[in-house]
CSV table of C-alpha atoms in Angstrom, one decimal:
chain,number,residue,atom,x,y,z
P,1,MET,CA,0.1,0.0,0.1
P,2,VAL,CA,1.1,3.9,-0.9
P,3,ASP,CA,1.8,6.0,1.7
P,4,ALA,CA,-1.4,8.4,2.1
P,5,SER,CA,1.1,11.7,1.8
P,6,VAL,CA,1.8,10.4,-1.7
P,7,LEU,CA,-1.9,10.2,-2.6
P,8,GLN,CA,-2.6,13.2,-1.3
P,9,GLU,CA,0.2,14.7,-3.3
P,10,LYS,CA,-1.6,13.3,-6.4
P,11,VAL,CA,-4.9,14.8,-5.8
P,12,ARG,CA,-3.1,18.1,-5.0
P,13,LEU,CA,-1.4,17.9,-8.6
P,14,TYR,CA,-5.0,17.2,-10.0
P,15,PHE,CA,-6.7,19.9,-8.3
P,16,GLU,CA,-4.6,22.8,-7.8
P,17,SER,CA,-2.6,23.1,-10.8
P,18,PRO,CA,-4.5,24.4,-14.0
P,19,GLY,CA,-5.5,21.7,-16.3
P,20,GLY,CA,-4.0,19.2,-13.9
P,21,ASP,CA,-6.0,16.1,-15.1
P,22,VAL,CA,-4.4,16.9,-18.6
P,23,VAL,CA,-1.1,18.3,-18.2
P,24,HIS,CA,-0.1,16.0,-15.3
P,25,ALA,CA,-1.9,13.0,-16.6
P,26,THR,CA,0.9,10.5,-17.1
P,27,GLU,CA,1.9,11.2,-13.4
P,28,LEU,CA,-2.0,10.9,-11.9
P,29,TYR,CA,-3.4,7.8,-14.5
P,30,HIS,CA,-2.6,4.6,-15.3
P,31,GLU,CA,-2.6,3.7,-19.2
P,32,ASP,CA,-5.8,2.0,-18.7
P,33,ALA,CA,-7.4,4.0,-16.0
P,34,ALA,CA,-11.5,4.7,-16.6
P,35,VAL,CA,-13.2,8.1,-15.7
P,36,GLU,CA,-17.1,7.3,-14.8
P,37,PHE,CA,-20.2,9.9,-14.5
P,38,PRO,CA,-23.1,7.9,-13.0
P,39,GLN,CA,-25.5,10.7,-13.4
P,40,SER,CA,-24.9,10.2,-17.4
P,41,SER,CA,-24.2,6.8,-17.6
P,42,GLU,CA,-20.8,7.9,-19.0
P,43,ARG,CA,-17.4,5.5,-19.0
P,44,PHE,CA,-14.2,6.2,-20.4
P,45,GLU,CA,-11.6,3.9,-20.8
P,46,GLY,CA,-8.1,4.7,-21.2
P,47,ARG,CA,-6.2,7.4,-20.2
P,48,ALA,CA,-5.7,8.5,-24.2
P,49,ALA,CA,-9.3,8.5,-24.4
P,50,PHE,CA,-10.2,10.9,-21.4
P,51,THR,CA,-7.5,13.3,-21.6
P,52,GLN,CA,-8.4,13.8,-25.2
P,53,TRP,CA,-11.5,15.0,-24.7
P,54,ARG,CA,-10.8,17.1,-21.5
P,55,SER,CA,-7.9,18.6,-23.3
P,56,GLN,CA,-10.8,20.2,-25.6
P,57,TYR,CA,-13.2,21.2,-22.8
P,58,PRO,CA,-15.4,23.7,-23.6
P,59,ALA,CA,-15.5,25.6,-20.5
P,60,GLN,CA,-12.8,27.1,-17.9
P,61,VAL,CA,-13.3,25.2,-14.8
P,62,SER,CA,-12.2,26.2,-11.5
P,63,PHE,CA,-12.2,24.1,-8.4
P,64,ARG,CA,-12.4,24.6,-4.5
P,65,VAL,CA,-11.3,21.5,-2.8
P,66,ARG,CA,-13.4,21.6,0.7
P,67,ARG,CA,-11.8,18.1,1.9
P,68,VAL,CA,-10.2,15.2,1.1
P,69,THR,CA,-10.4,11.8,2.7
P,70,ILE,CA,-7.9,9.1,2.3
P,71,ARG,CA,-8.1,5.4,3.3
P,72,GLN,CA,-6.0,2.9,2.0
P,73,ASP,CA,-6.2,3.0,-1.9
P,74,LEU,CA,-9.3,5.5,-2.0
P,75,ALA,CA,-9.1,9.3,-2.0
P,76,VAL,CA,-13.0,11.0,-1.7
P,77,VAL,CA,-12.4,14.7,-2.6
P,78,GLU,CA,-15.1,16.8,-1.7
P,79,LEU,CA,-15.3,19.9,-4.2
P,80,SER,CA,-16.9,22.7,-5.6
P,81,ALA,CA,-16.5,24.1,-9.0
P,82,SER,CA,-17.3,26.7,-11.4
P,83,TYR,CA,-17.9,26.4,-14.9
P,84,ASP,CA,-16.7,30.2,-16.8
P,85,GLY,CA,-17.3,31.9,-13.9
P,86,GLY,CA,-20.8,30.9,-13.4
P,87,PRO,CA,-22.7,29.4,-10.1
P,88,THR,CA,-20.9,27.1,-8.0
P,89,LYS,CA,-21.7,23.3,-8.3
P,90,PHE,CA,-20.8,20.8,-5.5
P,91,GLY,CA,-19.1,17.6,-6.4
P,92,VAL,CA,-17.4,14.7,-5.3
P,93,ALA,CA,-14.8,12.7,-7.1
P,94,LEU,CA,-13.9,9.3,-5.7
P,95,LEU,CA,-10.1,8.2,-7.3
P,96,ASP,CA,-9.4,4.4,-6.8
P,97,PHE,CA,-5.6,4.1,-6.6
P,98,ARG,CA,-3.8,1.1,-8.0
P,99,GLY,CA,-0.4,1.8,-6.5
P,100,ASP,CA,0.4,5.7,-6.5
P,101,LYS,CA,-1.8,6.2,-9.6
P,102,ILE,CA,-5.4,6.5,-10.5
P,103,ALA,CA,-7.2,3.1,-11.8
P,104,ARG,CA,-10.7,4.9,-12.0
P,105,GLU,CA,-12.6,8.3,-11.3
P,106,ARG,CA,-16.1,8.3,-10.5
P,107,ILE,CA,-17.6,12.2,-10.8
P,108,TYR,CA,-20.7,13.2,-8.8
P,109,VAL,CA,-21.6,16.6,-9.8
P,110,MET,CA,-24.7,18.8,-8.5
P,111,ASP,CA,-26.4,22.2,-7.7
P,112,GLY,CA,-26.4,23.8,-4.7
P,113,TRP,CA,-29.8,24.9,-2.9
P,114,ASP,CA,-31.2,27.1,0.0
P,115,PRO,CA,-32.0,25.7,2.9
P,116,PRO,CA,-35.7,24.6,3.8
P,117,GLU,CA,-36.9,26.8,6.8
P,118,TRP,CA,-39.1,23.8,7.8
P,119,ARG,CA,-35.1,22.5,9.3
P,120,ALA,CA,-34.1,25.6,10.9
P,121,PRO,CA,-35.2,24.9,14.5
P,122,TRP,CA,-32.7,21.7,14.2
P,123,ARG,CA,-30.1,23.0,12.4
P,124,SER,CA,-26.4,24.0,13.6
P,125,SER,CA,-25.1,27.6,13.9
P,126,THR,CA,-22.1,26.1,12.5
P,127,PRO,CA,-22.0,25.4,8.9
P,128,ALA,CA,-21.1,22.2,7.4
P,129,ASP,CA,-18.8,24.2,4.8
P,130,PRO,CA,-17.6,27.5,5.8
P,131,PRO,CA,-18.1,30.2,2.6
P,132,ALA,CA,-15.4,30.7,0.3
């Protein structure tokens, strides 16, 4: 098993460098890695396939990593993303590692929402995630 600090560095390289998933693809992904989007039922097999379309992505994406949890060979990355400076979307990336490289990435993305007032009596005054 790879040391958690090595996996943490891979997550940093991906999300904190512009285009990190493409620019550093050979450092991050196995050649036979897969990227999956359960919400659209898409699966891309092989680093060459998904880095090719990612390099032509039609929007400027900026990430804010909110939390990273690493357990053995799995990194759970909680994040928010903005596309072309638009509204914030919330997401989770599940990164399955084989050794020190990603073997499978599953990405979930969703819109945020205002909390319903009916839950206010039970809500903590401490937010789940402080604003940026």
